[in-house]
Short mmCIF file of C-alpha atoms in Angstrom, two decimals:
data_model
loop_
_atom_site.label_atom_id
_atom_site.label_comp_id
_atom_site.label_asym_id
_atom_site.label_seq_id
_atom_site.Cartn_x
_atom_site.Cartn_y
_atom_site.Cartn_z
CA MET A 1 -106.36 32.02 -42.22
CA PHE A 2 -108.05 33.30 -39.57
CA GLN A 3 -106.43 34.29 -36.51
CA LEU A 4 -107.34 35.16 -33.07
CA PRO A 5 -106.84 38.59 -31.84
CA GLN A 6 -103.19 39.04 -29.99
CA PHE A 7 -104.53 39.24 -26.34
CA TYR A 8 -106.65 36.01 -27.02
CA GLN A 9 -103.35 34.45 -28.68
CA GLU A 10 -101.38 35.12 -25.63
CA TYR A 11 -103.92 34.12 -23.06
CA LEU A 12 -105.05 30.97 -24.87
CA LYS A 13 -101.21 29.96 -24.89
CA LYS A 14 -100.68 30.22 -21.31
CA GLN A 15 -103.68 27.70 -21.15
CA PHE A 16 -103.25 25.02 -23.13
CA ASN A 17 -99.55 23.02 -24.09
CA LEU A 18 -98.37 23.81 -27.76
CA PRO A 19 -100.23 20.71 -29.38
CA GLN A 20 -103.44 21.83 -27.56
CA TYR A 21 -103.16 25.44 -28.86
CA LEU A 22 -102.57 24.53 -32.46
CA THR A 23 -105.56 22.31 -32.04
CA LEU A 24 -107.62 25.17 -30.75
CA CYS A 25 -106.12 27.21 -34.08
CA LEU A 26 -107.34 24.58 -36.39
CA LEU A 27 -110.32 24.07 -35.06
CA VAL A 28 -111.47 27.82 -35.07
CA ASN A 29 -110.35 28.11 -38.46
CA LEU A 30 -112.69 25.05 -39.51
CA LEU A 31 -115.60 26.23 -37.70
CA GLN A 32 -115.43 29.83 -39.72
CA ASN A 33 -116.11 27.04 -42.73
CA LEU A 34 -118.84 24.96 -41.46
CA LYS A 35 -122.39 25.26 -41.35
CA THR A 36 -123.40 22.76 -38.74
CA VAL A 37 -121.17 22.53 -35.45
CA ARG A 38 -121.40 18.49 -35.25
CA LEU A 39 -118.59 16.36 -34.15
CA GLU A 40 -118.63 13.98 -37.44
CA GLU A 41 -118.52 16.90 -40.08
CA MET A 42 -115.82 18.70 -37.73
CA ALA A 43 -113.53 15.63 -37.79
CA LYS A 44 -114.21 14.96 -41.54
CA LEU A 45 -112.96 18.03 -42.50
CA PHE A 46 -109.68 18.29 -39.77
CA PRO A 47 -106.51 18.51 -41.26
CA TYR A 48 -104.75 15.25 -39.39
CA PRO A 49 -103.88 12.69 -40.88
CA ILE A 50 -105.20 9.89 -39.20
CA LYS A 51 -108.39 7.72 -39.32
CA LEU A 52 -112.02 9.67 -38.86
CA ARG A 53 -112.65 7.69 -36.22
CA SER A 54 -109.33 8.62 -34.45
CA ARG A 55 -110.05 12.46 -35.35
CA ILE A 56 -113.62 12.02 -33.80
CA LYS A 57 -111.73 10.82 -30.37
CA LYS A 58 -109.09 13.54 -30.61
CA LEU A 59 -111.86 16.25 -30.82
CA GLN A 60 -113.84 14.41 -28.33
CA ARG A 61 -111.11 14.52 -25.89
CA PHE A 62 -109.69 18.02 -27.04
CA LEU A 63 -113.06 19.48 -26.11
CA SER A 64 -113.53 17.51 -22.60
CA LEU A 65 -110.41 19.48 -21.22
CA LYS A 66 -110.81 20.89 -17.76
CA ASN A 67 -109.44 24.21 -19.49
CA TRP A 68 -112.59 24.81 -21.28
CA LYS A 69 -114.02 26.32 -17.79
CA VAL A 70 -115.96 29.17 -18.18
CA GLU A 71 -113.63 30.59 -15.30
CA THR A 72 -110.31 30.05 -16.45
CA ILE A 73 -110.64 31.17 -20.51
CA TRP A 74 -113.52 33.16 -21.18
CA PHE A 75 -114.19 35.12 -17.76
CA PRO A 76 -110.20 36.45 -17.89
CA ILE A 77 -110.97 37.29 -21.81
CA LEU A 78 -113.64 39.08 -21.30
CA LYS A 79 -113.13 41.05 -18.42
CA SER A 80 -109.72 42.17 -20.50
CA TRP A 81 -112.05 42.72 -23.13
CA ILE A 82 -114.49 44.55 -21.27
CA MET A 83 -112.00 46.82 -19.62
CA ASN A 84 -110.22 48.03 -22.99
CA GLN A 85 -113.41 49.27 -24.60
#
Protein backbone atom coordinates (compact mmCIF):
# COMPACT_ATOMS: atom_id res chain seq x y z
CA MET A 1 0.00 0.00 0.00
CA PHE A 2 1.40 3.35 -1.07
CA GLN A 3 1.68 6.07 1.54
CA LEU A 4 1.89 9.79 0.99
CA PRO A 5 4.91 11.62 2.42
CA GLN A 6 4.48 12.68 6.04
CA PHE A 7 4.04 16.38 5.28
CA TYR A 8 1.28 15.62 2.77
CA GLN A 9 -0.49 13.42 5.29
CA GLU A 10 -0.38 16.08 8.01
CA TYR A 11 -1.52 18.85 5.71
CA LEU A 12 -4.31 16.86 4.07
CA LYS A 13 -5.62 15.67 7.44
CA LYS A 14 -6.14 19.34 8.31
CA GLN A 15 -7.98 20.04 5.06
CA PHE A 16 -10.35 17.07 5.11
CA ASN A 17 -12.39 15.36 7.79
CA LEU A 18 -11.46 11.76 8.64
CA PRO A 19 -13.84 9.98 6.21
CA GLN A 20 -12.76 12.30 3.39
CA TYR A 21 -9.09 11.78 4.20
CA LEU A 22 -9.52 8.00 4.22
CA THR A 23 -11.35 8.21 0.88
CA LEU A 24 -8.43 10.21 -0.48
CA CYS A 25 -5.95 7.57 0.69
CA LEU A 26 -8.00 4.82 -0.94
CA LEU A 27 -8.25 6.84 -4.14
CA VAL A 28 -4.49 7.47 -4.28
CA ASN A 29 -3.81 3.76 -3.85
CA LEU A 30 -6.38 2.91 -6.47
CA LEU A 31 -4.91 5.36 -8.98
CA GLN A 32 -1.49 3.76 -8.59
CA ASN A 33 -2.85 0.58 -10.17
CA LEU A 34 -5.16 1.97 -12.85
CA LYS A 35 -4.05 2.52 -16.42
CA THR A 36 -6.93 4.84 -17.24
CA VAL A 37 -8.50 7.48 -15.05
CA ARG A 38 -12.20 7.14 -15.70
CA LEU A 39 -14.79 7.54 -13.00
CA GLU A 40 -16.51 4.27 -13.89
CA GLU A 41 -13.24 2.33 -13.76
CA MET A 42 -12.27 3.86 -10.43
CA ALA A 43 -15.72 3.10 -9.00
CA LYS A 44 -15.54 -0.53 -10.12
CA LEU A 45 -12.36 -1.04 -8.12
CA PHE A 46 -13.18 1.25 -5.20
CA PRO A 47 -13.33 -0.91 -2.05
CA TYR A 48 -16.69 0.22 -0.65
CA PRO A 49 -19.44 -2.35 -0.05
CA ILE A 50 -22.07 -0.36 -1.94
CA LYS A 51 -23.56 -0.58 -5.42
CA LEU A 52 -21.53 0.63 -8.39
CA ARG A 53 -23.85 3.57 -9.07
CA SER A 54 -23.53 4.68 -5.43
CA ARG A 55 -19.73 4.44 -5.61
CA ILE A 56 -19.74 6.61 -8.73
CA LYS A 57 -21.88 9.23 -6.98
CA LYS A 58 -19.67 9.08 -3.88
CA LEU A 59 -16.55 9.68 -5.95
CA GLN A 60 -18.24 12.50 -7.87
CA ARG A 61 -19.21 14.22 -4.63
CA PHE A 62 -15.75 13.72 -3.17
CA LEU A 63 -13.96 15.08 -6.23
CA SER A 64 -16.22 18.14 -6.36
CA LEU A 65 -15.48 19.25 -2.78
CA LYS A 66 -14.43 22.88 -2.35
CA ASN A 67 -11.26 21.67 -0.61
CA TRP A 68 -9.80 20.71 -3.99
CA LYS A 69 -8.99 24.30 -4.96
CA VAL A 70 -5.41 24.84 -6.10
CA GLU A 71 -5.00 27.66 -3.58
CA THR A 72 -6.01 25.59 -0.57
CA ILE A 73 -4.34 22.26 -1.31
CA TRP A 74 -1.61 22.38 -3.90
CA PHE A 75 0.01 25.81 -3.45
CA PRO A 76 0.89 25.24 0.24
CA ILE A 77 2.22 21.75 -0.53
CA LEU A 78 4.32 23.02 -3.43
CA LYS A 79 5.56 25.97 -1.40
CA SER A 80 6.71 23.69 1.40
CA TRP A 81 8.27 21.27 -1.03
CA ILE A 82 10.24 24.06 -2.76
CA MET A 83 11.39 25.56 0.53
CA ASN A 84 12.69 22.18 1.71
CA GLN A 85 14.69 21.55 -1.47
